[in-house]
mmCIF file with all atom_site columns, C-alpha atoms in Angstrom:
data_model
loop_
_atom_site.group_PDB
_atom_site.id
_atom_site.type_symbol
_atom_site.label_atom_id
_atom_site.label_alt_id
_atom_site.label_comp_id
_atom_site.label_asym_id
_atom_site.label_entity_id
_atom_site.label_seq_id
_atom_site.pdbx_PDB_ins_code
_atom_site.Cartn_x
_atom_site.Cartn_y
_atom_site.Cartn_z
_atom_site.occupancy
_atom_site.B_iso_or_equiv
_atom_site.pdbx_formal_charge
_atom_site.auth_seq_id
_atom_site.auth_comp_id
_atom_site.auth_asym_id
_atom_site.auth_atom_id
_atom_site.pdbx_PDB_model_num
ATOM 1   C CA . MET A 1 1   ? 219.902 88.633  130.166 1.00 0.00 ? 1   MET A CA 1
ATOM 2   C CA . SER A 1 2   ? 218.080 87.451  127.084 1.00 0.00 ? 2   SER A CA 1
ATOM 3   C CA . LYS A 1 3   ? 218.019 89.443  123.944 1.00 0.00 ? 3   LYS A CA 1
ATOM 4   C CA . LYS A 1 4   ? 214.668 90.269  122.386 1.00 0.00 ? 4   LYS A CA 1
ATOM 5   C CA . LYS A 1 5   ? 214.307 88.734  118.985 1.00 0.00 ? 5   LYS A CA 1
ATOM 6   C CA . GLY A 1 6   ? 212.902 91.159  116.440 1.00 0.00 ? 6   GLY A CA 1
ATOM 7   C CA . LEU A 1 7   ? 210.033 90.341  114.188 1.00 0.00 ? 7   LEU A CA 1
ATOM 8   C CA . SER A 1 8   ? 210.631 89.215  110.622 1.00 0.00 ? 8   SER A CA 1
ATOM 9   C CA . LEU A 1 9   ? 209.222 91.294  107.764 1.00 0.00 ? 9   LEU A CA 1
ATOM 10  C CA . GLU A 1 10  ? 206.556 88.673  107.100 1.00 0.00 ? 10  GLU A CA 1
ATOM 11  C CA . GLU A 1 11  ? 205.450 88.714  110.735 1.00 0.00 ? 11  GLU A CA 1
ATOM 12  C CA . LYS A 1 12  ? 205.270 92.498  110.687 1.00 0.00 ? 12  LYS A CA 1
ATOM 13  C CA . ARG A 1 13  ? 203.190 92.388  107.476 1.00 0.00 ? 13  ARG A CA 1
ATOM 14  C CA . THR A 1 14  ? 200.790 89.841  109.040 1.00 0.00 ? 14  THR A CA 1
ATOM 15  C CA . ARG A 1 15  ? 200.417 91.861  112.192 1.00 0.00 ? 15  ARG A CA 1
ATOM 16  C CA . MET A 1 16  ? 199.777 95.069  110.271 1.00 0.00 ? 16  MET A CA 1
ATOM 17  C CA . MET A 1 17  ? 197.126 93.341  108.163 1.00 0.00 ? 17  MET A CA 1
ATOM 18  C CA . GLU A 1 18  ? 195.495 92.243  111.440 1.00 0.00 ? 18  GLU A CA 1
ATOM 19  C CA . ILE A 1 19  ? 195.231 95.931  112.416 1.00 0.00 ? 19  ILE A CA 1
ATOM 20  C CA . PHE A 1 20  ? 193.248 96.653  109.250 1.00 0.00 ? 20  PHE A CA 1
ATOM 21  C CA . PHE A 1 21  ? 191.086 93.536  109.421 1.00 0.00 ? 21  PHE A CA 1
ATOM 22  C CA . GLU A 1 22  ? 190.226 93.906  113.145 1.00 0.00 ? 22  GLU A CA 1
ATOM 23  C CA . THR A 1 23  ? 189.337 97.615  113.015 1.00 0.00 ? 23  THR A CA 1
ATOM 24  C CA . LYS A 1 24  ? 187.851 97.741  109.469 1.00 0.00 ? 24  LYS A CA 1
ATOM 25  C CA . ASP A 1 25  ? 188.738 101.395 109.412 1.00 0.00 ? 25  ASP A CA 1
ATOM 26  C CA . VAL A 1 26  ? 190.649 103.887 107.193 1.00 0.00 ? 26  VAL A CA 1
ATOM 27  C CA . PHE A 1 27  ? 193.915 105.302 108.493 1.00 0.00 ? 27  PHE A CA 1
ATOM 28  C CA . GLN A 1 28  ? 196.453 107.996 107.807 1.00 0.00 ? 28  GLN A CA 1
ATOM 29  C CA . LEU A 1 29  ? 200.142 107.087 108.148 1.00 0.00 ? 29  LEU A CA 1
ATOM 30  C CA . LYS A 1 30  ? 200.488 109.018 111.438 1.00 0.00 ? 30  LYS A CA 1
ATOM 31  C CA . ASP A 1 31  ? 197.616 106.951 112.920 1.00 0.00 ? 31  ASP A CA 1
ATOM 32  C CA . ILE A 1 32  ? 199.185 103.671 111.915 1.00 0.00 ? 32  ILE A CA 1
ATOM 33  C CA . GLU A 1 33  ? 202.549 104.818 113.250 1.00 0.00 ? 33  GLU A CA 1
ATOM 34  C CA . LYS A 1 34  ? 200.869 105.317 116.642 1.00 0.00 ? 34  LYS A CA 1
ATOM 35  C CA . ILE A 1 35  ? 198.747 102.141 116.644 1.00 0.00 ? 35  ILE A CA 1
ATOM 36  C CA . ALA A 1 36  ? 201.193 99.520  115.286 1.00 0.00 ? 36  ALA A CA 1
ATOM 37  C CA . PRO A 1 37  ? 203.869 99.792  118.003 1.00 0.00 ? 37  PRO A CA 1
ATOM 38  C CA . LYS A 1 38  ? 201.320 99.839  120.844 1.00 0.00 ? 38  LYS A CA 1
ATOM 39  C CA . THR A 1 39  ? 198.972 97.051  119.730 1.00 0.00 ? 39  THR A CA 1
ATOM 40  C CA . LYS A 1 40  ? 201.142 94.728  117.593 1.00 0.00 ? 40  LYS A CA 1
ATOM 41  C CA . GLY A 1 41  ? 204.685 95.404  118.738 1.00 0.00 ? 41  GLY A CA 1
ATOM 42  C CA . ILE A 1 42  ? 205.957 96.579  115.373 1.00 0.00 ? 42  ILE A CA 1
ATOM 43  C CA . SER A 1 43  ? 208.963 98.872  115.665 1.00 0.00 ? 43  SER A CA 1
ATOM 44  C CA . PRO A 1 44  ? 208.018 102.509 115.028 1.00 0.00 ? 44  PRO A CA 1
ATOM 45  C CA . MET A 1 45  ? 211.000 102.862 112.713 1.00 0.00 ? 45  MET A CA 1
ATOM 46  C CA . THR A 1 46  ? 209.760 100.137 110.317 1.00 0.00 ? 46  THR A CA 1
ATOM 47  C CA . VAL A 1 47  ? 205.987 100.895 110.217 1.00 0.00 ? 47  VAL A CA 1
ATOM 48  C CA . LYS A 1 48  ? 206.283 103.034 107.043 1.00 0.00 ? 48  LYS A CA 1
ATOM 49  C CA . GLU A 1 49  ? 208.462 100.424 105.244 1.00 0.00 ? 49  GLU A CA 1
ATOM 50  C CA . VAL A 1 50  ? 206.115 97.589  106.117 1.00 0.00 ? 50  VAL A CA 1
ATOM 51  C CA . LEU A 1 51  ? 203.044 99.550  105.082 1.00 0.00 ? 51  LEU A CA 1
ATOM 52  C CA . GLN A 1 52  ? 204.649 100.456 101.758 1.00 0.00 ? 52  GLN A CA 1
ATOM 53  C CA . SER A 1 53  ? 205.458 96.811  101.049 1.00 0.00 ? 53  SER A CA 1
ATOM 54  C CA . LEU A 1 54  ? 201.806 95.942  101.683 1.00 0.00 ? 54  LEU A CA 1
ATOM 55  C CA . VAL A 1 55  ? 200.693 98.683  99.313  1.00 0.00 ? 55  VAL A CA 1
ATOM 56  C CA . ASP A 1 56  ? 203.185 97.538  96.674  1.00 0.00 ? 56  ASP A CA 1
ATOM 57  C CA . ASP A 1 57  ? 201.730 93.980  96.878  1.00 0.00 ? 57  ASP A CA 1
ATOM 58  C CA . ASN A 1 58  ? 198.162 95.332  96.595  1.00 0.00 ? 58  ASN A CA 1
ATOM 59  C CA . MET A 1 59  ? 197.201 93.983  100.029 1.00 0.00 ? 59  MET A CA 1
ATOM 60  C CA . VAL A 1 60  ? 196.504 97.485  101.332 1.00 0.00 ? 60  VAL A CA 1
ATOM 61  C CA . ASP A 1 61  ? 194.820 100.233 99.318  1.00 0.00 ? 61  ASP A CA 1
ATOM 62  C CA . CYS A 1 62  ? 196.181 103.782 99.369  1.00 0.00 ? 62  CYS A CA 1
ATOM 63  C CA . GLU A 1 63  ? 194.449 106.883 98.092  1.00 0.00 ? 63  GLU A CA 1
ATOM 64  C CA . ARG A 1 64  ? 195.567 110.477 98.102  1.00 0.00 ? 64  ARG A CA 1
ATOM 65  C CA . VAL A 1 65  ? 192.817 112.882 99.173  1.00 0.00 ? 65  VAL A CA 1
ATOM 66  C CA . GLY A 1 66  ? 193.966 116.490 99.115  1.00 0.00 ? 66  GLY A CA 1
ATOM 67  C CA . THR A 1 67  ? 197.335 116.479 100.827 1.00 0.00 ? 67  THR A CA 1
ATOM 68  C CA . SER A 1 68  ? 196.723 113.319 102.885 1.00 0.00 ? 68  SER A CA 1
ATOM 69  C CA . ASN A 1 69  ? 197.272 109.607 102.078 1.00 0.00 ? 69  ASN A CA 1
ATOM 70  C CA . TYR A 1 70  ? 194.626 107.230 103.417 1.00 0.00 ? 70  TYR A CA 1
ATOM 71  C CA . TYR A 1 71  ? 195.278 103.484 103.840 1.00 0.00 ? 71  TYR A CA 1
ATOM 72  C CA . TRP A 1 72  ? 192.744 100.715 104.181 1.00 0.00 ? 72  TRP A CA 1
ATOM 73  C CA . ALA A 1 73  ? 192.293 96.974  103.711 1.00 0.00 ? 73  ALA A CA 1
ATOM 74  C CA . PHE A 1 74  ? 189.071 95.116  104.342 1.00 0.00 ? 74  PHE A CA 1
ATOM 75  C CA . PRO A 1 75  ? 188.653 91.353  104.818 1.00 0.00 ? 75  PRO A CA 1
ATOM 76  C CA . SER A 1 76  ? 186.171 91.147  101.963 1.00 0.00 ? 76  SER A CA 1
ATOM 77  C CA . LYS A 1 77  ? 188.852 92.232  99.471  1.00 0.00 ? 77  LYS A CA 1
ATOM 78  C CA . ALA A 1 78  ? 191.252 89.545  100.711 1.00 0.00 ? 78  ALA A CA 1
ATOM 79  C CA . LEU A 1 79  ? 188.493 86.943  100.424 1.00 0.00 ? 79  LEU A CA 1
ATOM 80  C CA . HIS A 1 80  ? 187.592 88.090  96.931  1.00 0.00 ? 80  HIS A CA 1
ATOM 81  C CA . ALA A 1 81  ? 191.237 87.977  95.816  1.00 0.00 ? 81  ALA A CA 1
ATOM 82  C CA . ARG A 1 82  ? 191.575 84.400  97.118  1.00 0.00 ? 82  ARG A CA 1
ATOM 83  C CA . LYS A 1 83  ? 188.391 83.356  95.322  1.00 0.00 ? 83  LYS A CA 1
ATOM 84  C CA . CYS A 1 84  ? 189.615 84.883  92.090  1.00 0.00 ? 84  CYS A CA 1
ATOM 85  C CA . GLN A 1 85  ? 192.970 83.087  92.389  1.00 0.00 ? 85  GLN A CA 1
ATOM 86  C CA . THR A 1 86  ? 191.321 79.663  92.992  1.00 0.00 ? 86  THR A CA 1
ATOM 87  C CA . GLY A 1 87  ? 188.660 80.329  90.381  1.00 0.00 ? 87  GLY A CA 1
ATOM 88  C CA . GLY A 1 88  ? 191.287 81.330  87.858  1.00 0.00 ? 88  GLY A CA 1
ATOM 89  C CA . ALA A 1 89  ? 193.257 78.158  88.489  1.00 0.00 ? 89  ALA A CA 1
ATOM 90  C CA . ALA A 1 90  ? 190.152 76.024  88.019  1.00 0.00 ? 90  ALA A CA 1
ATOM 91  C CA . THR A 1 91  ? 189.318 77.773  84.741  1.00 0.00 ? 91  THR A CA 1
ATOM 92  C CA . THR A 1 92  ? 192.845 77.315  83.444  1.00 0.00 ? 92  THR A CA 1
ATOM 93  C CA . GLY A 1 93  ? 192.675 73.617  84.425  1.00 0.00 ? 93  GLY A CA 1
ATOM 94  C CA . ASP A 1 94  ? 189.346 73.225  82.630  1.00 0.00 ? 94  ASP A CA 1
ATOM 95  C CA . ARG A 1 95  ? 190.809 74.721  79.465  1.00 0.00 ? 95  ARG A CA 1
ATOM 96  C CA . LEU A 1 96  ? 193.834 72.420  79.638  1.00 0.00 ? 96  LEU A CA 1
ATOM 97  C CA . ILE A 1 97  ? 191.586 69.370  80.044  1.00 0.00 ? 97  ILE A CA 1
ATOM 98  C CA . GLY A 1 98  ? 189.649 70.398  76.942  1.00 0.00 ? 98  GLY A CA 1
ATOM 99  C CA . LEU A 1 99  ? 192.740 70.537  74.749  1.00 0.00 ? 99  LEU A CA 1
ATOM 100 C CA . ASP A 1 100 ? 193.172 67.887  72.076  1.00 0.00 ? 100 ASP A CA 1
ATOM 101 C CA . ILE A 1 101 ? 196.744 66.609  72.357  1.00 0.00 ? 101 ILE A CA 1
ATOM 102 C CA . SER A 1 102 ? 196.519 64.045  69.475  1.00 0.00 ? 102 SER A CA 1
ATOM 103 C CA . SER A 1 103 ? 197.059 66.650  66.767  1.00 0.00 ? 103 SER A CA 1
#
């Protein structure tokens, strides 16, 4: 018999982000806890931990409305974040090129 190899934390994070990007919807924790094991094979025991790590890294947004927490992540935000990172690096490089080193 072969043992099933579990998913690494990074694989779980990637798969959970796929859930948000594919559905483009807003979820409560209980909804994600039902969807993630069925569609992406993420262990039900680790869904909350993986989701919290994504929220901590600002990859997934979380907002408390009343007594419920809602989670969402849209592809446009990820694209915007990547553009800002590459744009910020170019601006920093431009400033470094403009420096006068002779003084």
